Amino acid sequence: MPVQLSPARRGPSAFRSTRALLLGLTALTLPAMVQAQDAAPEDQIQLDKVVIVTSASSIATSIQDAPASITVIGQDKIEASGARDLKDVLRTVPGLNLTRGNNAISSVSFRGMPAGRTLTLVDGKRISSSNTFSRHYQGDLQTVPLDAIERIEVVRGPMSTLYGSDAMGGVINIITKKGSDVWSGSVTTEFGFADSNTTADNRNISAYISGPLAENISLAIWAKLAEIDAPKAPYAIVPGRGGDTPLYTSNGIKTKTLGTRLTWTPQQGVEWGAEAQFSRDNYLADSNGHDTNEVTKSSFSLSNEWQIGAGTLSSYLRYEDSKNKSWNGTTLNWDPAIKYTTTTLESRYTASTELGGRTLDYTVGGLISREKLVDPAATAGTIVEGSVDTVALYGEGRFAVSDALSLTGGLRYDHHEKYGNHVTPRIYANYDLGSGLMLKAGYSQAFVAPDLRSLNPNYQLNSRGNGCKPYQGPCTIVGNPNLKPETSDNYEIGLNYQGDRTEWEITAFYNDVENMISARRTNRTLPDGTPIFERDNFDYGKTAGIEAGLEHRINDDLTWTNSLTYIAKSEFKYGDFSTAYPMATTPKWNITTGLAWQATEQLNLSAEVNYIGKQAGYVIADGLQVGGGEQASVPPGQNSKAYYLVNVAAAYDLTKTARLNVGVDNLFNGQPQSQVDYRENGRLFTLGLTTRF
């Protein structure tokens, strides 16, 4: 008999909501009441090179002064690494893990949280194409070609105060290049040659060009054509209650992208922008069959920046439309498309003023958003559809309490059409210890609103096992209109050092999630006996650990880079579960070390070793029971044995405008143990050429 589980705890109490409001208001008003303190020591280091970031705060600041844990990957590092996509670039970020589900798709997760708690932005604007998929989506990190990227800002930890829902784990903000005063650009052609059935040949060409059309008017255009071949054969066949399942490392995919931006500056201090992007992804069948999916995405936006007094008013209006068609092998035609549209209007004003002789930088802003889903593919004979409107007001202030201490406080008020009002506070402190050393500490709340599918009782998702935890799969998961938002309390404390040749950081973090959204088993079954699970709020989820990074310039030509993530806790639990289960497919230890050597004026060599440890919170199935004596399952994707990934690359400047990149990814074909139902991309030989003009 199925186990009757106790109800999950419901939403935050009135006390917690009041506490959140008071904390946020205190964070915003406290700086005005604090007196100036002692100045920083005279030996404070002034760095020659300061990287300005905007994602960790509404106010532009340096990495060390940013009120958050942040990593910035500039264009020079992207080019020197020979990376072919953003996943290659992001692997070395502390606290970040490329989570691989049992569909073998790599997704980005932070600090032991599920991948769905990572928010991806382009120029600060949320992208939502993934909502046309319930699984297997590969597109968020492929939205912009590398040629068009100026830098990537990665914020580790929750940023719901500035960005709202889904930013509980962290934020990846892709900053694109701006239009230039002279015509210039680049074209990159790349090839990958596979040496294993765990990866496939691939090829792509991308380009970016920008320049003036007329006085005060500039144009930027970017484009990409890419293809990853479909796997020719599965790497394993897994028997299960629902029948044998072939396992493939990834879907083959063909991508076409075209984007353009027009910028007009009619006068000093005023800038208008208009942008449009179109793309189509064709997902390839496993063995010479018809394409399985066709995904089309289009987006349009208008933006304005206007200097008003001592501040800047920034606004944008953005519309995004995504469609996902599936091929029907019975009718030999495309099924009706899943459609997801979003319309967002956001405006924020950022300025600086003086309070008691000290600087207060502040931002106030607001947002109106509408999301709409039409999904005819979720349940046979039923169209799952719905929409939701969101209105938000937020404010953030950064006050220089003294030359050494600054406090940042933020507060966000969201009105969700289905969940009413929600208040999200944040407070963060930076204390300059002198000699290039900064102490950072912060507390914040975050929330995730259930998606439109999970709220619809007509929605059905068939899972092979990963969604059926802690029971064995397969199962069918249905929606629940009574879901509550997932909320969390998040803490971090760390040190950041910026020296002449050495930079390092170390941060300890703890996240306490309430009403974690998952699925519970019901007493119902389908006619074929498949158990029915229903979306529900679990009791809790907790993650804790340490992340660290070190970059040391051994000499002017040789740089040593390291990152480390240790997950001490990543678990969820509720009801009659006698055992806690891992929240995500996250290794307990994830360590990367690498060298970049400017061997000659033209030649740059690099090598990188990534150690991926045993699954954090690993669960052993033998003897493990759920209430009622039923045998529990081991969550799919667990790995009980460490392995290594080794990448080597070389970049050679053929001329002042042409660079040749060669390399080998996963040189020794490192893989998790054979029982795990996923594989890393196998050995891949790469060749690329970038030409600038």
XYZ file of C-alpha atoms in Angstrom:
693
model
C 0.000 0.000 0.000
C 1.229 3.503 -0.693
C 2.450 5.414 2.309
C 0.232 8.231 3.607
C 2.579 11.180 4.029
C 2.040 13.925 6.562
C 1.154 17.341 5.123
C 4.023 19.685 4.311
C 4.434 22.854 6.294
C 2.697 25.758 4.682
C 3.896 29.257 3.873
C 5.783 31.661 6.139
C 4.005 32.724 9.297
C 2.796 36.240 9.914
C 5.714 36.652 12.291
C 8.199 35.725 9.584
C 6.614 38.147 7.107
C 6.732 40.936 9.673
C 10.341 40.104 10.510
C 11.246 40.209 6.831
C 9.618 43.621 6.394
C 11.330 45.054 9.467
C 14.719 43.674 8.470
C 14.433 45.178 5.020
C 13.287 48.573 6.247
C 16.037 48.603 8.857
C 18.606 47.760 6.189
C 17.447 50.703 4.107
C 17.268 53.278 6.910
C 20.098 52.229 9.250
C 22.894 53.852 7.207
C 21.396 57.281 7.695
C 21.617 56.908 11.488
C 25.108 55.448 11.820
C 27.978 57.826 12.617
C 31.239 57.837 10.681
C 33.962 55.595 12.058
C 37.740 55.357 11.789
C 39.302 55.700 8.387
C 40.887 52.739 6.615
C 44.574 52.017 7.222
C 47.062 53.935 5.131
C 48.469 50.744 3.658
C 45.279 50.006 1.731
C 46.225 48.787 -1.739
C 44.984 50.730 -4.755
C 44.618 48.334 -7.655
C 45.671 49.464 -11.105
C 42.914 47.452 -12.721
C 39.353 47.631 -11.386
C 36.619 45.545 -13.020
C 33.255 47.259 -12.757
C 30.239 44.979 -12.229
C 26.500 45.684 -12.127
C 24.785 42.330 -11.443
C 25.522 42.013 -7.697
C 24.030 45.422 -6.957
C 21.970 48.037 -8.704
C 25.013 50.325 -8.333
C 28.106 49.784 -10.493
C 31.024 48.749 -8.288
C 34.257 46.764 -8.276
C 34.330 43.018 -7.656
C 35.806 43.442 -4.182
C 33.351 46.152 -3.163
C 30.337 44.315 -4.595
C 27.806 43.328 -1.902
C 27.770 39.687 -2.991
C 30.023 36.823 -4.035
C 30.700 37.469 -7.700
C 32.923 36.197 -10.494
C 33.498 38.138 -13.706
C 34.728 36.399 -16.848
C 35.925 38.941 -19.388
C 36.268 38.687 -23.138
C 40.025 38.194 -22.872
C 39.613 35.094 -20.668
C 36.937 33.680 -22.943
C 39.201 34.045 -25.968
C 42.326 32.721 -24.237
C 40.509 29.602 -23.012
C 39.430 28.604 -26.510
C 35.956 27.925 -25.095
C 33.253 26.886 -27.539
C 30.259 27.670 -25.321
C 29.434 29.165 -21.940
C 29.523 25.818 -20.145
C 33.233 25.544 -20.952
C 33.764 29.027 -19.496
C 31.709 28.559 -16.323
C 33.275 25.322 -15.096
C 35.963 27.169 -13.093
C 33.573 29.415 -11.119
C 33.629 28.654 -7.350
C 30.337 27.366 -5.967
C 29.037 26.477 -9.438
C 28.362 22.982 -10.702
C 27.381 21.729 -14.139
C 24.557 19.453 -12.962
C 23.831 16.540 -15.252
C 20.385 14.973 -15.087
C 19.479 11.521 -16.319
C 18.701 13.126 -19.696
C 22.457 13.998 -19.843
C 21.780 17.706 -20.297
C 24.181 19.933 -18.390
C 22.545 22.686 -16.347
C 24.100 25.225 -14.029
C 23.454 24.954 -10.291
C 24.863 26.878 -7.340
C 25.752 25.868 -3.801
C 24.017 22.477 -3.872
C 20.681 23.921 -5.041
C 18.673 22.442 -7.943
C 19.449 23.805 -11.403
C 15.961 25.323 -11.606
C 17.016 27.849 -8.956
C 19.509 29.532 -11.298
C 18.383 32.628 -13.186
C 19.929 33.455 -16.571
C 19.862 37.053 -17.790
C 21.025 38.814 -20.944
C 21.969 42.434 -20.225
C 19.986 42.208 -17.009
C 16.822 40.946 -18.718
C 15.291 37.565 -17.867
C 15.014 35.027 -20.695
C 12.204 32.477 -20.494
C 12.455 30.186 -23.536
C 13.065 27.181 -21.261
C 9.416 27.337 -20.195
C 8.375 25.732 -23.490
C 10.100 22.564 -22.239
C 9.421 20.348 -19.258
C 12.816 18.681 -19.835
C 15.706 18.309 -22.313
C 16.033 22.058 -22.960
C 19.544 23.126 -23.997
C 19.160 26.764 -24.933
C 19.572 29.285 -22.072
C 23.367 29.310 -22.217
C 23.392 29.281 -26.019
C 21.224 32.372 -26.468
C 24.097 34.723 -27.365
C 27.165 33.760 -29.492
C 30.496 34.119 -27.688
C 31.570 36.682 -30.304
C 28.857 39.054 -29.057
C 29.710 38.732 -25.332
C 31.666 41.462 -23.555
C 31.738 39.692 -20.172
C 29.819 37.285 -17.949
C 28.899 38.273 -14.396
C 28.160 35.324 -12.121
C 26.533 36.093 -8.762
C 26.636 33.199 -6.315
C 23.811 33.263 -3.827
C 20.255 34.593 -3.891
C 19.409 37.860 -5.650
C 15.614 37.899 -5.341
C 15.624 41.487 -4.080
C 16.773 42.770 -7.475
C 15.561 40.022 -9.804
C 12.561 38.372 -8.137
C 11.629 34.702 -8.454
C 14.052 31.941 -9.548
C 17.192 33.787 -8.371
C 17.456 31.664 -5.204
C 20.663 29.842 -6.109
C 22.434 32.470 -8.190
C 22.393 34.611 -11.305
C 24.289 34.420 -14.597
C 24.166 37.773 -16.391
C 25.485 37.733 -19.970
C 26.615 41.256 -20.878
C 26.770 41.842 -24.631
C 29.076 44.181 -26.512
C 27.914 47.700 -27.241
C 27.997 49.450 -30.600
C 31.347 50.982 -31.549
C 32.292 54.288 -33.186
C 34.017 52.526 -36.093
C 32.997 49.445 -38.026
C 34.588 46.356 -36.507
C 33.744 42.756 -35.700
C 34.824 39.136 -35.649
C 33.997 35.804 -37.259
C 34.684 32.462 -35.560
C 34.595 29.020 -37.144
C 34.944 25.931 -34.941
C 34.972 22.159 -35.339
C 34.866 19.347 -32.795
C 35.912 15.787 -33.691
C 34.632 13.116 -31.315
C 36.648 10.125 -30.201
C 33.980 8.337 -28.165
C 30.337 7.293 -28.285
C 29.761 9.567 -25.272
C 29.994 12.678 -27.421
C 29.412 13.696 -31.042
C 31.054 15.701 -33.799
C 30.040 19.356 -33.862
C 30.663 22.501 -35.867
C 29.618 26.136 -35.768
C 30.254 29.568 -37.227
C 29.396 32.789 -35.409
C 29.917 36.473 -36.108
C 29.537 39.895 -34.548
C 29.794 43.281 -36.282
C 29.057 46.824 -35.125
C 29.596 50.384 -36.276
C 28.002 53.787 -36.968
C 25.128 54.237 -39.406
C 24.986 57.997 -39.008
C 25.857 60.641 -36.463
C 24.716 59.409 -33.031
C 23.290 56.171 -34.494
C 25.082 52.800 -34.282
C 24.170 49.272 -35.328
C 25.247 45.873 -33.965
C 24.488 42.511 -35.593
C 25.300 38.992 -34.383
C 24.598 35.575 -35.886
C 25.336 31.904 -35.268
C 24.979 28.606 -37.143
C 25.784 25.517 -35.067
C 25.242 21.781 -35.171
C 25.921 18.904 -32.780
C 25.399 15.521 -34.425
C 22.862 13.139 -32.962
C 24.393 10.186 -31.090
C 24.685 7.131 -33.302
C 24.094 4.611 -30.521
C 23.278 4.576 -26.796
C 26.173 4.149 -24.409
C 24.084 1.877 -22.149
C 20.712 0.140 -21.816
C 19.116 0.384 -18.384
C 16.440 -2.173 -17.401
C 13.555 -0.841 -15.352
C 9.999 -1.469 -14.258
C 8.756 0.430 -17.271
C 10.967 -1.486 -19.711
C 14.492 -1.128 -21.047
C 15.655 2.462 -21.549
C 18.500 3.444 -23.895
C 20.782 6.147 -22.503
C 22.344 8.829 -24.715
C 24.834 11.496 -23.692
C 22.961 14.374 -25.334
C 20.512 15.370 -28.009
C 21.837 16.383 -31.374
C 20.818 19.934 -32.197
C 20.978 22.459 -35.046
C 20.866 26.142 -34.099
C 20.333 29.286 -36.143
C 20.454 32.688 -34.438
C 20.264 36.259 -35.751
C 20.148 39.368 -33.599
C 20.477 43.116 -34.068
C 20.542 46.242 -31.911
C 20.090 49.871 -32.984
C 21.337 52.577 -30.610
C 20.499 56.291 -30.860
C 22.035 59.029 -28.687
C 20.213 62.243 -29.696
C 22.045 64.258 -27.036
C 24.484 63.812 -24.215
C 22.935 61.880 -21.348
C 20.139 60.329 -23.417
C 20.268 56.966 -25.187
C 17.580 54.936 -26.920
C 17.913 51.312 -28.007
C 15.874 48.878 -30.108
C 16.786 45.186 -30.228
C 15.438 42.079 -31.934
C 16.624 38.469 -31.940
C 15.353 35.385 -33.735
C 16.503 31.780 -33.427
C 15.481 28.250 -34.326
C 16.677 25.030 -32.701
C 16.055 21.655 -34.317
C 16.525 18.731 -31.939
C 17.772 15.698 -33.840
C 16.549 12.118 -33.532
C 18.817 9.511 -31.983
C 19.312 7.455 -35.152
C 18.694 9.068 -38.559
C 15.042 9.773 -37.830
C 13.032 12.941 -38.241
C 13.842 15.911 -35.985
C 12.136 15.429 -32.622
C 11.487 19.089 -31.801
C 11.573 22.480 -33.483
C 11.950 25.430 -31.126
C 11.559 28.975 -32.417
C 12.308 32.019 -30.261
C 11.843 35.693 -30.981
C 12.306 38.702 -28.737
C 11.910 42.453 -29.149
C 12.855 45.223 -26.753
C 12.976 48.999 -26.478
C 15.271 50.612 -23.924
C 16.126 54.080 -22.686
C 18.789 55.568 -20.442
C 18.327 59.173 -19.352
C 20.555 61.148 -17.038
C 18.303 63.140 -14.739
C 20.077 65.369 -12.260
C 22.702 63.382 -10.378
C 21.204 60.025 -11.371
C 20.243 57.804 -14.291
C 16.790 56.530 -15.198
C 16.981 53.186 -17.035
C 13.890 51.587 -18.586
C 13.048 48.794 -20.983
C 10.025 47.112 -22.520
C 10.631 43.543 -23.684
C 8.467 40.921 -25.394
C 9.572 37.308 -25.843
C 7.731 34.573 -27.696
C 8.836 30.925 -27.737
C 7.273 27.941 -29.499
C 8.166 24.250 -29.239
C 6.754 21.770 -31.772
C 7.155 17.990 -31.358
C 7.231 15.546 -34.251
C 4.487 12.915 -34.171
C 5.802 9.608 -35.489
C 2.269 8.241 -35.907
C 0.713 11.071 -37.917
C 4.070 11.991 -39.505
C 3.392 15.642 -38.783
C 4.156 18.314 -36.207
C 1.925 18.390 -33.161
C 0.536 21.792 -32.081
C 3.269 23.919 -30.523
C 3.772 24.674 -26.857
C 3.738 28.471 -26.587
C 5.184 30.682 -23.867
C 5.164 34.463 -24.006
C 6.385 37.120 -21.591
C 5.967 40.887 -21.623
C 8.013 42.937 -19.163
C 8.214 46.656 -18.432
C 10.871 47.690 -15.915
C 12.266 51.053 -14.853
C 14.845 51.984 -12.200
C 16.453 55.205 -11.036
C 19.998 55.151 -9.626
C 21.627 58.130 -7.974
C 23.980 59.225 -5.218
C 23.565 61.677 -2.356
C 25.225 62.710 0.905
C 24.017 61.791 4.389
C 25.971 63.130 7.356
C 28.963 63.753 5.134
C 28.923 60.155 3.851
C 27.916 58.809 0.438
C 24.646 56.974 -0.087
C 24.185 55.288 -3.462
C 20.626 54.178 -3.997
C 18.237 52.689 -6.509
C 14.454 52.578 -6.668
C 12.632 50.641 -9.338
C 9.483 48.898 -10.446
C 8.419 46.117 -12.787
C 5.246 44.860 -14.447
C 5.306 41.418 -16.059
C 2.849 39.066 -17.736
C 3.575 35.418 -18.553
C 1.325 33.139 -20.587
C 1.553 29.394 -21.298
C -0.362 27.249 -23.775
C 0.732 23.590 -23.633
C -1.279 21.100 -25.738
C 1.391 18.415 -25.307
C 1.382 17.990 -21.524
C -1.716 15.780 -21.248
C -3.441 13.836 -23.994
C -6.748 15.455 -24.959
C -6.239 18.450 -22.659
C -4.660 21.864 -23.238
C -2.756 23.110 -20.201
C -2.840 26.880 -20.267
C -2.716 29.818 -17.935
C -1.242 33.231 -17.327
C 0.078 35.206 -14.399
C 0.660 38.905 -13.790
C 3.363 40.206 -11.450
C 3.997 43.706 -10.150
C 7.140 44.560 -8.162
C 8.611 47.568 -6.380
C 12.144 47.490 -5.000
C 14.787 49.678 -3.475
C 18.432 49.273 -2.581
C 20.859 51.563 -0.792
C 24.613 51.372 -0.218
C 25.911 53.627 2.562
C 29.565 54.351 3.330
C 29.421 54.161 7.124
C 33.158 54.865 7.236
C 36.116 54.675 4.913
C 36.303 50.985 5.805
C 32.682 49.903 6.292
C 29.799 49.985 3.845
C 26.298 48.595 4.343
C 23.937 47.592 1.558
C 20.251 47.094 2.251
C 17.533 46.085 -0.146
C 13.819 45.427 -0.055
C 11.517 44.056 -2.746
C 7.739 43.962 -2.720
C 6.104 41.569 -5.194
C 2.415 41.274 -5.892
C 1.781 37.922 -7.556
C -1.628 37.389 -9.151
C -1.976 33.958 -7.518
C 0.010 34.414 -4.299
C -0.670 37.984 -3.282
C 2.022 40.047 -1.597
C 5.567 38.903 -0.898
C 8.368 40.878 0.767
C 12.036 40.008 0.182
C 14.737 41.745 2.260
C 18.502 41.735 1.918
C 21.342 43.217 3.982
C 25.059 42.981 3.247
C 28.210 44.396 4.849
C 31.674 45.027 3.378
C 34.525 45.840 5.757
C 37.929 46.807 4.363
C 40.567 45.229 6.612
C 43.351 46.971 4.711
C 46.216 45.625 2.603
C 43.760 44.494 -0.075
C 41.652 42.302 2.236
C 37.849 42.668 2.383
C 35.487 40.967 4.842
C 32.013 40.273 3.449
C 28.883 38.998 5.177
C 25.216 39.029 4.317
C 21.706 37.752 4.920
C 18.919 37.592 2.381
C 15.626 35.944 1.687
C 14.613 34.482 -1.641
C 11.524 32.929 -3.144
C 10.453 30.828 -6.124
C 6.872 30.934 -7.365
C 5.551 27.631 -8.804
C 5.498 27.580 -12.587
C 2.273 27.538 -14.557
C 2.484 23.813 -15.339
C 2.952 22.765 -11.726
C -0.160 24.759 -10.740
C -2.418 23.115 -13.328
C -4.207 19.907 -12.157
C -4.523 18.756 -15.791
C -0.751 18.748 -16.264
C 0.976 15.350 -16.446
C 4.705 14.624 -16.625
C 6.009 11.102 -17.086
C 9.232 10.502 -15.150
C 11.625 7.583 -15.489
C 12.656 7.952 -11.859
C 14.371 11.242 -11.058
C 11.048 12.932 -10.261
C 9.765 9.928 -8.306
C 12.232 10.210 -5.418
C 12.495 8.571 -2.995
C 10.465 5.776 -4.649
C 11.503 3.806 -7.675
C 10.235 4.992 -11.056
C 8.584 5.308 -13.406
C 5.754 7.575 -12.245
C 3.432 10.257 -13.554
C 3.526 13.690 -11.910
C 0.441 15.928 -11.962
C -0.018 19.598 -11.082
C -1.420 21.041 -7.872
C -3.224 24.433 -7.780
C -2.667 24.642 -4.008
C 1.126 24.907 -4.175
C 2.797 27.614 -2.113
C 5.908 29.572 -3.069
C 9.268 28.158 -2.086
C 11.147 30.500 0.260
C 14.585 30.494 1.833
C 16.777 32.198 4.416
C 20.350 32.527 3.185
C 23.568 33.436 4.969
C 27.161 33.880 3.825
C 30.438 35.185 5.199
C 33.789 35.369 3.480
C 37.074 37.088 2.737
C 38.213 38.597 -0.557
C 41.826 39.570 -1.250
C 43.055 41.634 -4.201
C 46.822 41.985 -4.485
C 49.326 42.920 -7.120
C 49.848 39.366 -8.399
C 47.483 37.314 -6.241
C 43.716 37.345 -5.841
C 41.766 34.951 -3.662
C 38.416 34.527 -1.962
C 36.793 32.085 0.435
C 33.114 32.052 1.405
C 31.026 29.903 3.731
C 27.302 29.671 2.953
C 24.116 28.221 4.422
C 20.682 28.083 2.766
C 17.513 27.014 4.579
C 14.638 26.357 2.161
C 11.015 26.164 3.318
C 8.112 24.727 1.316
C 10.518 23.176 -1.183
C 8.590 22.371 -4.359
C 8.755 18.709 -5.366
C 6.260 15.844 -5.795
C 4.689 13.395 -3.317
C 3.205 9.982 -3.955
C -0.591 9.651 -3.872
C -2.864 6.625 -3.528
C -3.847 6.901 -7.178
C -2.497 5.051 -10.205
C -2.992 5.180 -13.953
C -4.898 2.316 -15.641
C -1.576 0.620 -16.424
C -0.591 0.703 -12.746
C 1.866 3.622 -12.933
C 1.847 5.516 -9.596
C 0.608 9.109 -9.657
C 2.648 11.758 -7.877
C 1.363 15.267 -7.167
C 3.355 18.483 -6.945
C 3.614 19.489 -3.298
C 5.657 21.493 -0.806
C 8.207 19.427 1.118
C 9.140 20.209 4.718
C 12.577 21.610 4.063
C 15.716 21.687 1.986
C 19.122 22.686 3.325
C 22.489 23.331 1.721
C 25.761 24.419 3.295
C 29.380 24.487 2.264
C 32.495 26.434 1.368
C 33.598 27.880 -1.957
C 37.000 29.341 -2.753
C 39.004 30.729 -5.632
C 42.663 31.623 -6.159
C 44.419 33.306 -9.079
C 48.161 33.857 -8.891
C 50.267 35.467 -11.605
C 53.509 33.539 -11.175
C 55.187 35.926 -13.576
C 54.118 38.221 -16.379
C 53.524 35.230 -18.670
C 52.248 32.453 -16.379
C 48.973 32.477 -14.406
C 47.726 29.776 -12.031
C 43.929 29.625 -11.488
C 42.034 27.494 -8.958
C 38.502 27.031 -7.702
C 37.048 24.804 -4.992
C 33.543 23.956 -3.865
C 32.824 21.780 -0.842
C 29.177 20.835 -0.207
C 28.831 19.816 3.445
C 25.037 19.509 3.199
C 22.555 19.296 0.338
C 19.375 17.539 1.349
C 15.598 17.583 1.453
C 13.147 15.689 3.625
C 9.476 15.501 4.542
C 6.710 13.315 5.889
C 7.540 9.692 6.685
C 10.948 9.766 4.991
C 13.452 8.288 7.401
C 16.352 9.470 5.246
C 17.264 12.832 3.772
C 17.870 12.893 0.015
C 20.237 15.130 -1.996
C 18.632 18.258 -3.472
C 20.658 18.124 -6.680
C 23.195 16.050 -8.584
C 26.088 17.878 -6.965
C 29.548 16.451 -6.078
C 30.736 16.811 -2.497
C 34.071 18.144 -3.779
C 34.523 20.014 -7.054
C 38.070 21.282 -7.574
C 39.576 22.873 -10.663
C 43.179 23.926 -11.193
C 44.761 25.250 -14.351
C 47.715 27.089 -15.876
C 47.703 29.683 -18.652
C 51.124 30.391 -20.217
C 51.898 33.126 -22.703
C 54.726 31.079 -24.199
C 55.574 33.609 -26.906
C 54.068 36.838 -28.137
C 51.843 34.811 -30.468
C 51.331 31.531 -28.550
C 49.175 30.947 -25.464
C 49.053 27.476 -23.870
C 46.620 26.333 -21.188
C 45.778 23.182 -19.264
C 43.031 22.487 -16.736
C 42.215 19.591 -14.410
C 38.746 19.260 -12.906
C 38.253 16.853 -9.978
C 34.616 15.785 -9.556
C 34.010 13.944 -6.322
C 31.408 11.589 -4.954
C 27.784 12.763 -4.862
C 27.023 15.064 -1.941
C 24.518 13.415 0.395
C 24.974 10.041 -1.309
C 22.169 7.593 -0.440
C 22.695 3.821 -0.323
C 19.636 1.769 -1.265
C 20.498 -1.454 0.569
C 18.229 -1.841 3.571
C 16.811 1.659 3.223
C 13.082 1.753 3.896
C 10.379 4.376 3.556
C 7.539 4.307 6.122
C 5.397 1.210 5.663
C 8.369 -0.989 4.746
C 8.531 -0.130 1.041
C 11.965 -0.190 -0.519
C 13.208 3.263 -1.502
C 15.176 4.074 -4.619
C 18.609 5.565 -4.981
C 18.142 8.950 -6.699
C 19.200 8.696 -10.360
C 22.382 10.503 -11.232
C 24.266 9.684 -8.039
C 27.970 9.045 -8.419
C 29.904 7.105 -5.784
C 33.364 7.431 -7.328
C 35.480 10.491 -8.097
C 36.796 11.126 -11.598
C 38.861 13.739 -13.450
C 38.369 15.862 -16.548
C 41.539 17.152 -18.224
C 41.437 19.823 -20.931
C 44.392 21.223 -22.886
C 44.344 24.061 -25.402
C 46.584 26.296 -27.473
C 45.855 29.659 -29.081
C 48.187 31.008 -31.767
C 47.952 34.464 -33.344
C 48.533 33.853 -37.031
C 48.359 37.605 -37.666
C 47.264 40.649 -35.684
C 43.683 39.900 -36.671
C 43.537 36.080 -36.869
C 43.805 33.539 -34.040
C 43.962 29.745 -34.345
C 42.624 27.643 -31.444
C 43.298 23.924 -31.023
C 42.648 21.689 -28.039
C 41.502 18.424 -26.554
C 38.554 18.327 -24.149
C 38.439 15.467 -21.627
C 41.846 14.247 -22.749
C 41.685 10.946 -20.817
C 37.938 10.397 -21.333
C 37.138 10.682 -17.616
C 33.709 9.343 -16.687
C 31.662 8.559 -13.576
C 31.183 4.958 -12.564
C 29.452 2.752 -15.123
C 26.281 2.308 -13.029
C 25.467 6.020 -13.141
C 22.841 6.850 -15.763
C 24.700 9.800 -17.301
C 28.019 10.442 -18.991
C 30.338 13.390 -19.383
C 31.164 14.446 -22.916
C 33.965 12.147 -24.030
C 37.292 13.010 -25.640
C 36.852 15.752 -28.212
C 39.488 17.296 -30.494
C 38.742 20.948 -31.253
C 39.854 23.318 -33.977
C 38.814 26.947 -34.374
C 39.746 30.140 -36.211
C 38.748 33.677 -35.193
C 39.239 36.607 -37.531
C 38.803 40.225 -36.430
C 38.379 43.240 -38.632
